[in-house]
Amino acid sequence: MSRIQKTLLNAKVNVFFYILSVFVVFFTRKIFLDKLGVNFMGLTGTIGSILQFLNLAELGVSTAIGFALYKPLFDNNKEEINKIIALMGYLYKRVGLIILVASFVLSLFFGQIFNESTFSLLLINYCFYSFLIASLLGYYYNYHQSLLYADQKGYLINSYLQSSKLVKQLLQAFLAFYYEDVVLWITLELVFSIIYTIIIRYKIKKIYPWLDINKKFDLSEGKAQYEVIITKIKQIFVHKISTFISFGTDQLLIFSLVNIKSVALFDNYNMIIIYLNNLIAQIFGNTNASVGNLVAENDKKNIIKVFWELIAIRFFIAGFIFINLYFLLTPFIKVWLGAEYILDNKIIILILINVFILTIRNPIDNFINAYGLFADTWAPIVQIIINLFVSIYFGQKWGIAGIMFGTTVSMSIVIIIWKTYYLFQNGFKLNVITFFWLTFTKNIIAFILAYYAIVYINNTCLGANATVLTFFDLILLGIKTNVLLVLIFTPLLFVLSKGFRDFSLRLKKYVPFL
């Protein structure tokens, strides 16, 4: 099976399961807010952010291991794969211990951290440790799943994970509706994490019978490999921590600079964004492994061609998401939850800009990972400083909008400007101005022209400013917007972007009706 076929298989299976789970999430979120309360959902969002912060200890391990697995998978070197997975288990178990100890110490201060919370300290600790155990299961029992991702079988993980979440959320909604019991809600989070762990571990044994799932890493035997991967992990850690601070601390900053209720309001919007980003990840879930395999072949002409195809299709998706959310996000929140849950328009615009940048950056990250270009450890440090300084300064002045602005500024400087230069200079060995910015600018022009044309037509001719009162009104507005996107944005991108034309021709070979 070719890389394209594997990618399409991942996309089809992942999207099917993912769309099912999205419908369930939006249905259950309303029940959770109504029956369990906005403060409880704000509490779980804050605890989730705390655990994301503690999970910084892991950052770098999975990416470095994935980088190390591409070549032995390409060569079908089972002995080497066993050694690398054993090393991953060795590292993950130590990371898990660090997280456990840090979590225990942090929990001792929950009385001060949540001193204004209406929930008991016992409930807060139960919620925290349930989430913590669910997280630690991945470090001690499920680390082998990285092999599935690297082997372009990520759809298996996502299908089981999404199915598990779907059943869990339906049960949580049922119990919340009839019993309004937060303890039951938390307990189900833990129980289904254990169930998922058992299922995925069994599946890995079945797919890779030759994999020694309990193999111990021999430090003396794999010392050279260990040192190389540890160096990569240290470099990746610094890069990943900047990503976390850019996005993982939003709830914490809102909690500290605004209030806990605003965390829940932001989470309603953020949940939609996360699910859209995850949907894209399901469609392109195997791209990172495919790019790793492509770089291992070392065909430079084909590498550059695929890079621009991926950039073009990401622009296409980013444009669709931006313009759809521009018209539909606020009306959706109003119809779904009520007018009291709507955020200010300037917050939404900044959120959309961040989503756009996040969407188009992925191909750059994929190729940087494939080439193992992690030595620029100063760049994420600069990104962290910019993000925190701007977020805190403007967060005190503008609230949530200021925090979003900090993310926008830091990503624009470090990710869009620096990372592309670093990839072209050290990976592709090409001039970034000649071979990137000139072509990239054409994609930007296509989006800007489409954006202004669609906004003008939608607002002046199709009545997009009319009040949306029902889901039917929302669907009609969505249809109008997407018809315009197809008629305006698609041909503009096709004309201005060679990468989009190449991708369209490639896709036509595998999708008969195109």
Short mmCIF file of C-alpha atoms in Angstrom, two decimals:
data_model
loop_
_atom_site.label_atom_id
_atom_site.label_comp_id
_atom_site.label_asym_id
_atom_site.label_seq_id
_atom_site.Cartn_x
_atom_site.Cartn_y
_atom_site.Cartn_z
CA MET A 1 0.00 0.00 0.00
CA SER A 2 1.44 3.40 -1.02
CA ARG A 3 1.88 6.44 1.25
CA ILE A 4 -1.09 8.16 -0.40
CA GLN A 5 -3.32 5.11 0.03
CA LYS A 6 -2.35 4.77 3.68
CA THR A 7 -3.00 8.46 4.24
CA LEU A 8 -6.44 8.24 2.60
CA LEU A 9 -7.32 5.13 4.66
CA ASN A 10 -6.35 6.98 7.84
CA ALA A 11 -8.39 9.98 6.77
CA LYS A 12 -11.56 8.02 5.92
CA VAL A 13 -11.65 5.95 9.10
CA ASN A 14 -10.60 8.80 11.37
CA VAL A 15 -13.15 11.27 10.00
CA PHE A 16 -16.00 8.76 10.24
CA PHE A 17 -15.44 8.11 13.93
CA TYR A 18 -14.57 11.69 14.65
CA ILE A 19 -17.74 13.21 13.20
CA LEU A 20 -19.82 10.83 15.34
CA SER A 21 -17.98 11.97 18.45
CA VAL A 22 -18.36 15.67 17.57
CA PHE A 23 -22.16 15.37 17.40
CA VAL A 24 -22.18 13.72 20.81
CA VAL A 25 -19.89 16.34 22.35
CA PHE A 26 -22.03 19.31 21.32
CA PHE A 27 -25.16 17.53 22.53
CA THR A 28 -23.65 16.58 25.90
CA ARG A 29 -21.90 19.92 26.55
CA LYS A 30 -25.25 21.66 26.90
CA ILE A 31 -26.41 19.04 29.41
CA PHE A 32 -23.20 19.33 31.43
CA LEU A 33 -23.49 23.13 31.63
CA ASP A 34 -27.17 23.01 32.59
CA LYS A 35 -27.04 20.11 35.04
CA LEU A 36 -23.53 20.25 36.51
CA GLY A 37 -23.02 24.02 36.28
CA VAL A 38 -20.70 26.44 34.57
CA ASN A 39 -18.39 26.53 37.60
CA PHE A 40 -17.84 22.75 37.56
CA MET A 41 -16.99 22.82 33.84
CA GLY A 42 -14.64 25.72 34.56
CA LEU A 43 -13.04 23.63 37.33
CA THR A 44 -12.45 20.64 35.02
CA GLY A 45 -11.03 22.96 32.35
CA THR A 46 -8.61 24.49 34.87
CA ILE A 47 -7.52 21.08 36.21
CA GLY A 48 -7.03 19.91 32.63
CA SER A 49 -4.71 22.87 32.01
CA ILE A 50 -2.76 22.11 35.20
CA LEU A 51 -2.21 18.53 34.04
CA GLN A 52 -1.14 19.75 30.61
CA PHE A 53 1.47 21.84 32.39
CA LEU A 54 2.67 18.84 34.41
CA ASN A 55 2.80 16.76 31.23
CA LEU A 56 5.52 19.09 29.97
CA ALA A 57 7.91 16.49 31.38
CA GLU A 58 6.95 14.24 28.42
CA LEU A 59 7.40 16.82 25.71
CA GLY A 60 9.94 15.58 23.21
CA VAL A 61 9.93 11.86 23.95
CA SER A 62 7.20 10.80 21.50
CA THR A 63 8.46 13.10 18.72
CA ALA A 64 12.07 11.93 19.10
CA ILE A 65 11.00 8.28 19.17
CA GLY A 66 8.83 8.80 16.08
CA PHE A 67 11.83 10.35 14.30
CA ALA A 68 13.97 7.34 15.31
CA LEU A 69 11.35 4.82 14.09
CA TYR A 70 10.94 6.08 10.49
CA LYS A 71 14.14 4.49 9.14
CA PRO A 72 13.82 1.02 10.80
CA LEU A 73 10.17 0.86 9.74
CA PHE A 74 11.18 1.73 6.17
CA ASP A 75 13.84 -1.04 6.34
CA ASN A 76 11.53 -3.47 8.24
CA ASN A 77 14.22 -3.83 10.93
CA LYS A 78 12.21 -5.52 13.70
CA GLU A 79 15.15 -5.89 16.08
CA GLU A 80 15.87 -2.17 15.95
CA ILE A 81 12.17 -1.33 16.42
CA ASN A 82 12.07 -3.48 19.56
CA LYS A 83 15.08 -1.65 20.96
CA ILE A 84 13.58 1.79 20.25
CA ILE A 85 10.21 0.88 21.83
CA ALA A 86 12.03 -0.51 24.87
CA LEU A 87 13.91 2.78 25.15
CA MET A 88 10.61 4.64 24.96
CA GLY A 89 9.23 2.55 27.82
CA TYR A 90 12.37 3.24 29.85
CA LEU A 91 12.02 6.99 29.33
CA TYR A 92 8.24 7.16 29.74
CA LYS A 93 8.24 5.35 33.08
CA ARG A 94 10.71 7.86 34.45
CA VAL A 95 8.67 10.73 33.05
CA GLY A 96 5.56 9.25 34.67
CA LEU A 97 7.30 9.17 38.05
CA ILE A 98 8.30 12.83 37.71
CA ILE A 99 4.71 13.79 36.87
CA LEU A 100 3.34 11.76 39.79
CA VAL A 101 5.67 13.36 42.33
CA ALA A 102 5.10 16.88 40.94
CA SER A 103 1.33 16.32 40.99
CA PHE A 104 1.35 15.21 44.62
CA VAL A 105 3.37 18.27 45.66
CA LEU A 106 1.11 20.61 43.70
CA SER A 107 -2.05 19.08 45.17
CA LEU A 108 -0.86 20.09 48.64
CA PHE A 109 -1.47 23.71 47.61
CA PHE A 110 -4.97 23.26 46.18
CA GLY A 111 -6.43 24.92 49.25
CA GLN A 112 -4.68 28.14 48.26
CA ILE A 113 -5.07 27.76 44.47
CA PHE A 114 -8.82 27.11 44.66
CA ASN A 115 -9.51 29.17 47.76
CA GLU A 116 -12.47 30.92 46.09
CA SER A 117 -14.00 27.73 44.68
CA THR A 118 -17.43 26.64 45.84
CA PHE A 119 -16.38 22.98 45.62
CA SER A 120 -14.89 21.01 48.51
CA LEU A 121 -11.17 20.29 48.57
CA LEU A 122 -12.00 16.58 48.61
CA LEU A 123 -13.92 16.83 45.33
CA ILE A 124 -11.18 18.93 43.71
CA ASN A 125 -8.55 16.34 44.68
CA TYR A 126 -10.72 13.46 43.46
CA CYS A 127 -11.16 15.18 40.10
CA PHE A 128 -7.44 15.97 39.85
CA TYR A 129 -6.20 12.49 40.74
CA SER A 130 -8.74 10.78 38.47
CA PHE A 131 -7.50 12.88 35.55
CA LEU A 132 -3.90 12.23 36.63
CA ILE A 133 -4.29 8.43 36.70
CA ALA A 134 -5.92 8.52 33.27
CA SER A 135 -2.89 10.45 31.99
CA LEU A 136 -0.31 8.18 33.65
CA LEU A 137 -1.79 5.08 32.02
CA GLY A 138 -0.27 6.27 28.75
CA TYR A 139 3.18 6.53 30.29
CA TYR A 140 3.22 3.10 31.90
CA TYR A 141 1.05 0.92 29.65
CA ASN A 142 0.21 2.61 26.34
CA TYR A 143 3.53 4.04 25.15
CA HIS A 144 3.70 1.32 22.46
CA GLN A 145 0.98 3.14 20.50
CA SER A 146 3.66 5.46 19.10
CA LEU A 147 4.63 2.56 16.84
CA LEU A 148 1.16 2.60 15.27
CA TYR A 149 1.46 6.32 14.53
CA ALA A 150 4.94 5.98 13.02
CA ASP A 151 3.77 2.97 10.98
CA GLN A 152 0.89 4.98 9.42
CA LYS A 153 -1.74 3.08 11.41
CA GLY A 154 -2.85 5.99 13.57
CA TYR A 155 -6.45 5.45 12.47
CA LEU A 156 -6.62 2.41 14.77
CA ILE A 157 -5.74 4.47 17.83
CA ASN A 158 -8.11 7.28 16.93
CA SER A 159 -11.03 4.99 16.13
CA TYR A 160 -10.79 3.18 19.48
CA LEU A 161 -10.16 6.42 21.35
CA GLN A 162 -13.07 8.26 19.76
CA SER A 163 -15.43 5.30 20.22
CA SER A 164 -14.48 5.11 23.88
CA LYS A 165 -15.04 8.85 24.33
CA LEU A 166 -18.39 8.67 22.56
CA VAL A 167 -19.78 5.98 24.87
CA LYS A 168 -18.30 7.71 27.91
CA GLN A 169 -19.86 11.09 27.09
CA LEU A 170 -23.29 9.58 26.44
CA LEU A 171 -23.19 7.82 29.81
CA GLN A 172 -21.96 10.99 31.52
CA ALA A 173 -24.79 12.99 29.92
CA PHE A 174 -27.39 10.38 30.95
CA LEU A 175 -26.19 10.35 34.57
CA ALA A 176 -25.82 14.14 34.68
CA PHE A 177 -29.34 14.64 33.34
CA TYR A 178 -30.99 12.31 35.85
CA TYR A 179 -28.72 12.54 38.90
CA GLU A 180 -26.75 15.82 38.48
CA ASP A 181 -23.85 14.11 40.27
CA VAL A 182 -20.35 15.46 39.56
CA VAL A 183 -18.69 12.47 41.29
CA LEU A 184 -20.24 10.04 38.82
CA TRP A 185 -19.09 12.26 35.94
CA ILE A 186 -15.50 12.22 37.21
CA THR A 187 -15.55 8.47 37.90
CA LEU A 188 -16.55 7.68 34.33
CA GLU A 189 -13.54 9.70 33.08
CA LEU A 190 -11.26 7.34 34.99
CA VAL A 191 -13.10 4.09 34.20
CA PHE A 192 -13.11 4.65 30.44
CA SER A 193 -9.42 5.56 30.43
CA ILE A 194 -8.71 2.14 31.92
CA ILE A 195 -10.94 0.41 29.36
CA TYR A 196 -9.19 2.20 26.48
CA THR A 197 -5.78 1.21 27.86
CA ILE A 198 -6.72 -2.47 27.93
CA ILE A 199 -8.15 -2.42 24.39
CA ILE A 200 -5.27 -0.60 22.70
CA ARG A 201 -2.64 -2.74 24.45
CA TYR A 202 -4.39 -5.90 23.23
CA LYS A 203 -4.58 -4.50 19.69
CA ILE A 204 -0.86 -3.73 19.56
CA LYS A 205 -0.03 -7.31 20.60
CA LYS A 206 -2.25 -8.60 17.81
CA ILE A 207 -0.84 -6.34 15.04
CA TYR A 208 2.82 -6.76 16.04
CA PRO A 209 3.17 -10.31 17.43
CA TRP A 210 6.94 -10.01 17.08
CA LEU A 211 7.04 -6.92 19.33
CA ASP A 212 8.38 -7.67 22.81
CA ILE A 213 5.86 -5.53 24.64
CA ASN A 214 7.60 -5.97 28.02
CA LYS A 215 11.18 -5.72 26.76
CA LYS A 216 13.57 -3.98 29.14
CA PHE A 217 15.95 -1.42 27.70
CA ASP A 218 19.63 -2.35 28.07
CA LEU A 219 21.36 0.96 28.74
CA SER A 220 24.86 -0.42 28.11
CA GLU A 221 23.85 -2.06 24.80
CA GLY A 222 21.98 0.97 23.45
CA LYS A 223 24.15 3.72 24.92
CA ALA A 224 25.00 5.43 21.61
CA GLN A 225 21.40 5.39 20.42
CA TYR A 226 20.24 6.47 23.86
CA GLU A 227 22.53 9.50 23.83
CA VAL A 228 21.39 10.60 20.36
CA ILE A 229 17.71 10.34 21.27
CA ILE A 230 18.22 12.05 24.63
CA THR A 231 19.89 14.96 22.82
CA LYS A 232 16.91 15.18 20.46
CA ILE A 233 14.49 14.99 23.39
CA LYS A 234 16.19 17.89 25.16
CA GLN A 235 15.99 19.98 22.01
CA ILE A 236 12.36 19.02 21.28
CA PHE A 237 11.38 19.68 24.90
CA VAL A 238 12.28 23.34 24.56
CA HIS A 239 10.30 23.57 21.29
CA LYS A 240 7.25 21.81 22.67
CA ILE A 241 7.12 23.86 25.85
CA SER A 242 6.69 27.00 23.76
CA THR A 243 3.68 25.42 22.04
CA PHE A 244 2.17 24.56 25.40
CA ILE A 245 2.66 28.06 26.78
CA SER A 246 1.17 29.54 23.62
CA PHE A 247 -2.02 27.44 23.89
CA GLY A 248 -2.03 25.32 27.05
CA THR A 249 -1.85 28.23 29.46
CA ASP A 250 -4.82 30.16 28.04
CA GLN A 251 -7.23 28.80 30.65
CA LEU A 252 -4.73 29.37 33.45
CA LEU A 253 -4.15 32.98 32.39
CA ILE A 254 -7.89 33.59 32.05
CA PHE A 255 -8.41 32.03 35.48
CA SER A 256 -5.75 34.27 37.06
CA LEU A 257 -6.33 37.52 35.10
CA VAL A 258 -10.12 37.34 34.65
CA ASN A 259 -12.17 34.72 36.58
CA ILE A 260 -13.13 31.03 36.64
CA LYS A 261 -16.49 31.68 34.91
CA SER A 262 -14.64 33.16 31.94
CA VAL A 263 -12.67 29.90 31.68
CA ALA A 264 -15.94 28.05 31.02
CA LEU A 265 -17.09 30.71 28.49
CA PHE A 266 -13.77 30.51 26.67
CA ASP A 267 -13.87 26.69 26.80
CA ASN A 268 -17.15 26.67 24.86
CA TYR A 269 -15.41 28.42 21.96
CA ASN A 270 -12.15 26.61 22.50
CA MET A 271 -13.91 23.25 22.40
CA ILE A 272 -15.22 24.04 18.90
CA ILE A 273 -11.73 25.10 17.78
CA ILE A 274 -10.13 22.00 19.29
CA TYR A 275 -12.60 19.72 17.58
CA LEU A 276 -12.04 21.42 14.24
CA ASN A 277 -8.27 21.13 14.69
CA ASN A 278 -8.66 17.50 15.69
CA LEU A 279 -10.84 16.86 12.65
CA ILE A 280 -8.04 18.20 10.47
CA ALA A 281 -5.63 15.99 12.42
CA GLN A 282 -7.82 12.98 11.63
CA ILE A 283 -7.79 13.82 7.92
CA PHE A 284 -4.03 14.40 7.89
CA GLY A 285 -3.28 12.18 10.90
CA ASN A 286 -0.71 10.12 9.04
CA THR A 287 1.01 13.01 7.26
CA ASN A 288 3.87 13.22 9.75
CA ALA A 289 4.73 9.54 9.25
CA SER A 290 4.33 9.88 5.46
CA VAL A 291 6.68 12.88 5.40
CA GLY A 292 9.18 10.96 7.54
CA ASN A 293 9.06 8.11 5.02
CA LEU A 294 9.39 10.59 2.12
CA VAL A 295 12.47 12.26 3.62
CA ALA A 296 14.01 8.82 4.27
CA GLU A 297 13.84 8.21 0.48
CA ASN A 298 15.85 11.44 -0.05
CA ASP A 299 14.30 12.50 -3.39
CA LYS A 300 14.74 16.27 -3.06
CA LYS A 301 12.59 17.24 -6.06
CA ASN A 302 9.67 15.16 -4.82
CA ILE A 303 10.16 16.41 -1.25
CA ILE A 304 9.76 20.06 -2.33
CA LYS A 305 6.78 19.21 -4.54
CA VAL A 306 4.97 17.44 -1.67
CA PHE A 307 5.81 20.29 0.72
CA TRP A 308 4.02 22.83 -1.48
CA GLU A 309 1.07 20.51 -2.00
CA LEU A 310 0.67 20.22 1.78
CA ILE A 311 1.02 24.00 2.25
CA ALA A 312 -1.63 24.65 -0.43
CA ILE A 313 -4.19 22.22 0.96
CA ARG A 314 -3.62 23.65 4.46
CA PHE A 315 -4.31 27.13 3.11
CA PHE A 316 -7.48 25.82 1.52
CA ILE A 317 -8.65 24.32 4.82
CA ALA A 318 -7.54 27.34 6.89
CA GLY A 319 -9.51 29.67 4.61
CA PHE A 320 -12.64 27.53 4.84
CA ILE A 321 -12.41 27.37 8.63
CA PHE A 322 -11.69 31.08 9.09
CA ILE A 323 -14.55 32.31 6.89
CA ASN A 324 -17.06 29.75 8.18
CA LEU A 325 -16.30 30.58 11.80
CA TYR A 326 -16.34 34.30 11.06
CA PHE A 327 -20.01 34.03 10.05
CA LEU A 328 -21.21 31.02 12.05
CA LEU A 329 -19.37 30.79 15.38
CA THR A 330 -21.23 33.45 17.37
CA PRO A 331 -24.70 32.53 16.00
CA PHE A 332 -23.95 28.88 16.79
CA ILE A 333 -23.03 29.64 20.42
CA LYS A 334 -26.18 31.75 20.77
CA VAL A 335 -28.50 29.07 19.38
CA TRP A 336 -26.68 26.21 21.13
CA LEU A 337 -26.12 27.63 24.62
CA GLY A 338 -27.73 31.07 24.78
CA ALA A 339 -26.78 34.74 24.39
CA GLU A 340 -25.19 34.86 27.86
CA TYR A 341 -22.37 32.59 26.62
CA ILE A 342 -21.25 34.88 23.75
CA LEU A 343 -17.77 36.41 23.83
CA ASP A 344 -16.79 39.81 22.43
CA ASN A 345 -16.19 39.95 18.66
CA LYS A 346 -12.56 41.10 18.97
CA ILE A 347 -11.80 37.96 20.99
CA ILE A 348 -13.31 35.82 18.24
CA ILE A 349 -11.28 37.55 15.48
CA LEU A 350 -8.04 36.89 17.38
CA ILE A 351 -9.04 33.28 17.98
CA LEU A 352 -9.64 32.86 14.23
CA ILE A 353 -6.27 34.37 13.32
CA ASN A 354 -4.58 31.93 15.70
CA VAL A 355 -6.51 29.02 14.19
CA PHE A 356 -5.43 30.10 10.70
CA ILE A 357 -1.75 30.20 11.70
CA LEU A 358 -2.04 26.86 13.49
CA THR A 359 -3.57 25.25 10.41
CA ILE A 360 -0.98 26.41 7.89
CA ARG A 361 2.03 25.75 10.14
CA ASN A 362 1.61 21.97 10.25
CA PRO A 363 3.53 21.05 7.04
CA ILE A 364 6.47 23.12 8.29
CA ASP A 365 6.44 21.20 11.59
CA ASN A 366 6.16 17.86 9.76
CA PHE A 367 9.26 18.47 7.66
CA ILE A 368 11.23 19.90 10.58
CA ASN A 369 10.43 16.72 12.54
CA ALA A 370 11.34 14.50 9.59
CA TYR A 371 14.73 16.19 9.18
CA GLY A 372 15.31 16.20 12.95
CA LEU A 373 15.90 19.97 12.98
CA PHE A 374 15.57 20.74 16.68
CA ALA A 375 18.85 22.52 17.43
CA ASP A 376 17.41 26.08 17.38
CA THR A 377 16.47 25.90 21.05
CA TRP A 378 16.73 29.68 21.45
CA ALA A 379 13.68 30.22 19.18
CA PRO A 380 11.04 28.65 21.47
CA ILE A 381 12.53 30.50 24.43
CA VAL A 382 11.99 33.76 22.54
CA GLN A 383 8.45 32.62 21.71
CA ILE A 384 7.72 31.91 25.37
CA ILE A 385 9.00 35.33 26.47
CA ILE A 386 7.04 37.18 23.78
CA ASN A 387 3.86 35.19 24.46
CA LEU A 388 3.88 35.58 28.24
CA PHE A 389 4.91 39.24 28.21
CA VAL A 390 2.31 40.28 25.62
CA SER A 391 -0.43 38.02 27.06
CA ILE A 392 0.00 39.22 30.64
CA TYR A 393 0.44 42.89 29.72
CA PHE A 394 -2.53 43.07 27.35
CA GLY A 395 -4.51 40.49 29.33
CA GLN A 396 -4.64 42.96 32.22
CA LYS A 397 -5.92 45.64 29.84
CA TRP A 398 -8.18 43.68 27.45
CA GLY A 399 -8.94 40.46 29.32
CA ILE A 400 -9.30 37.36 27.12
CA ALA A 401 -8.57 39.37 23.94
CA GLY A 402 -5.18 40.40 25.32
CA ILE A 403 -4.27 36.80 26.09
CA MET A 404 -5.21 35.75 22.55
CA PHE A 405 -3.18 38.65 21.15
CA GLY A 406 -0.05 37.35 22.90
CA THR A 407 -0.44 34.03 21.09
CA THR A 408 -0.90 35.78 17.73
CA VAL A 409 2.23 37.92 18.07
CA SER A 410 4.51 35.11 19.26
CA MET A 411 3.39 32.65 16.57
CA SER A 412 3.74 35.19 13.76
CA ILE A 413 7.33 36.05 14.69
CA VAL A 414 8.73 32.64 15.56
CA ILE A 415 6.66 30.08 13.64
CA ILE A 416 5.82 31.86 10.40
CA ILE A 417 9.03 33.87 9.96
CA TRP A 418 11.81 31.97 11.73
CA LYS A 419 10.74 28.34 11.35
CA THR A 420 10.31 28.58 7.59
CA TYR A 421 13.77 30.16 7.26
CA TYR A 422 15.30 27.43 9.46
CA LEU A 423 13.67 24.61 7.45
CA PHE A 424 14.72 26.00 4.06
CA GLN A 425 18.23 26.84 5.23
CA ASN A 426 19.04 23.56 7.00
CA GLY A 427 16.58 21.01 5.59
CA PHE A 428 15.84 21.84 1.96
CA LYS A 429 19.08 23.82 1.48
CA LEU A 430 17.22 26.47 -0.53
CA ASN A 431 16.90 30.25 -0.38
CA VAL A 432 13.82 31.05 1.70
CA ILE A 433 12.95 34.28 -0.12
CA THR A 434 13.11 32.80 -3.62
CA PHE A 435 11.65 29.38 -2.86
CA PHE A 436 9.21 30.15 -0.03
CA TRP A 437 8.03 33.72 0.45
CA LEU A 438 7.20 34.43 -3.19
CA THR A 439 5.03 31.33 -3.45
CA PHE A 440 3.62 31.69 0.07
CA THR A 441 2.52 35.26 -0.71
CA LYS A 442 0.40 34.02 -3.62
CA ASN A 443 -1.52 31.77 -1.22
CA ILE A 444 -2.04 34.72 1.14
CA ILE A 445 -3.34 36.88 -1.72
CA ALA A 446 -5.81 34.15 -2.73
CA PHE A 447 -7.19 34.01 0.80
CA ILE A 448 -7.42 37.80 1.28
CA LEU A 449 -9.20 38.33 -2.05
CA ALA A 450 -11.65 35.50 -1.26
CA TYR A 451 -12.26 36.78 2.29
CA TYR A 452 -13.19 40.32 1.27
CA ALA A 453 -15.29 39.15 -1.69
CA ILE A 454 -17.26 36.67 0.45
CA VAL A 455 -17.76 39.12 3.33
CA TYR A 456 -19.01 41.78 0.90
CA ILE A 457 -21.43 39.47 -0.94
CA ASN A 458 -22.66 37.76 2.23
CA ASN A 459 -23.32 41.02 4.09
CA THR A 460 -24.71 43.15 1.27
CA CYS A 461 -26.51 40.67 -0.98
CA LEU A 462 -27.35 37.57 1.05
CA GLY A 463 -28.28 39.08 4.40
CA ALA A 464 -25.67 37.42 6.60
CA ASN A 465 -26.23 40.15 9.21
CA ALA A 466 -29.83 39.03 9.68
CA THR A 467 -30.58 37.52 13.07
CA VAL A 468 -30.03 33.77 13.35
CA LEU A 469 -32.67 32.39 15.72
CA THR A 470 -32.71 28.65 15.02
CA PHE A 471 -30.43 25.86 13.84
CA PHE A 472 -32.29 25.97 10.50
CA ASP A 473 -31.27 29.65 10.08
CA LEU A 474 -27.71 28.62 10.93
CA ILE A 475 -27.71 25.85 8.32
CA LEU A 476 -28.98 28.25 5.63
CA LEU A 477 -26.25 30.76 6.47
CA GLY A 478 -23.68 27.97 6.36
CA ILE A 479 -24.87 26.81 2.94
CA LYS A 480 -24.68 30.35 1.52
CA THR A 481 -21.19 30.87 2.94
CA ASN A 482 -19.80 27.57 1.68
CA VAL A 483 -21.27 27.97 -1.81
CA LEU A 484 -19.40 31.29 -2.01
CA LEU A 485 -16.24 29.63 -0.72
CA VAL A 486 -16.41 26.96 -3.42
CA LEU A 487 -17.17 29.48 -6.19
CA ILE A 488 -14.61 32.13 -5.14
CA PHE A 489 -11.82 30.74 -2.95
CA THR A 490 -11.27 27.42 -4.77
CA PRO A 491 -10.64 28.90 -8.27
CA LEU A 492 -8.52 31.72 -6.84
CA LEU A 493 -6.26 29.22 -5.05
CA PHE A 494 -6.18 26.96 -8.13
CA VAL A 495 -5.00 29.85 -10.33
CA LEU A 496 -2.48 31.36 -7.89
CA SER A 497 -1.07 28.21 -6.26
CA LYS A 498 0.86 25.57 -8.21
CA GLY A 499 0.88 23.39 -5.10
CA PHE A 500 -2.93 23.37 -5.06
CA ARG A 501 -3.03 22.42 -8.77
CA ASP A 502 -0.54 19.59 -8.18
CA PHE A 503 -2.52 18.34 -5.17
CA SER A 504 -5.77 18.40 -7.17
CA LEU A 505 -4.19 16.27 -9.92
CA ARG A 506 -2.74 13.85 -7.37
CA LEU A 507 -6.07 13.52 -5.53
CA LYS A 508 -7.91 12.87 -8.81
CA LYS A 509 -5.96 9.60 -9.23
CA TYR A 510 -7.30 8.25 -5.94
CA VAL A 511 -10.82 9.76 -5.88
CA PRO A 512 -12.69 8.49 -8.98
CA PHE A 513 -15.55 11.02 -8.96
CA LEU A 514 -13.25 14.07 -9.15
#
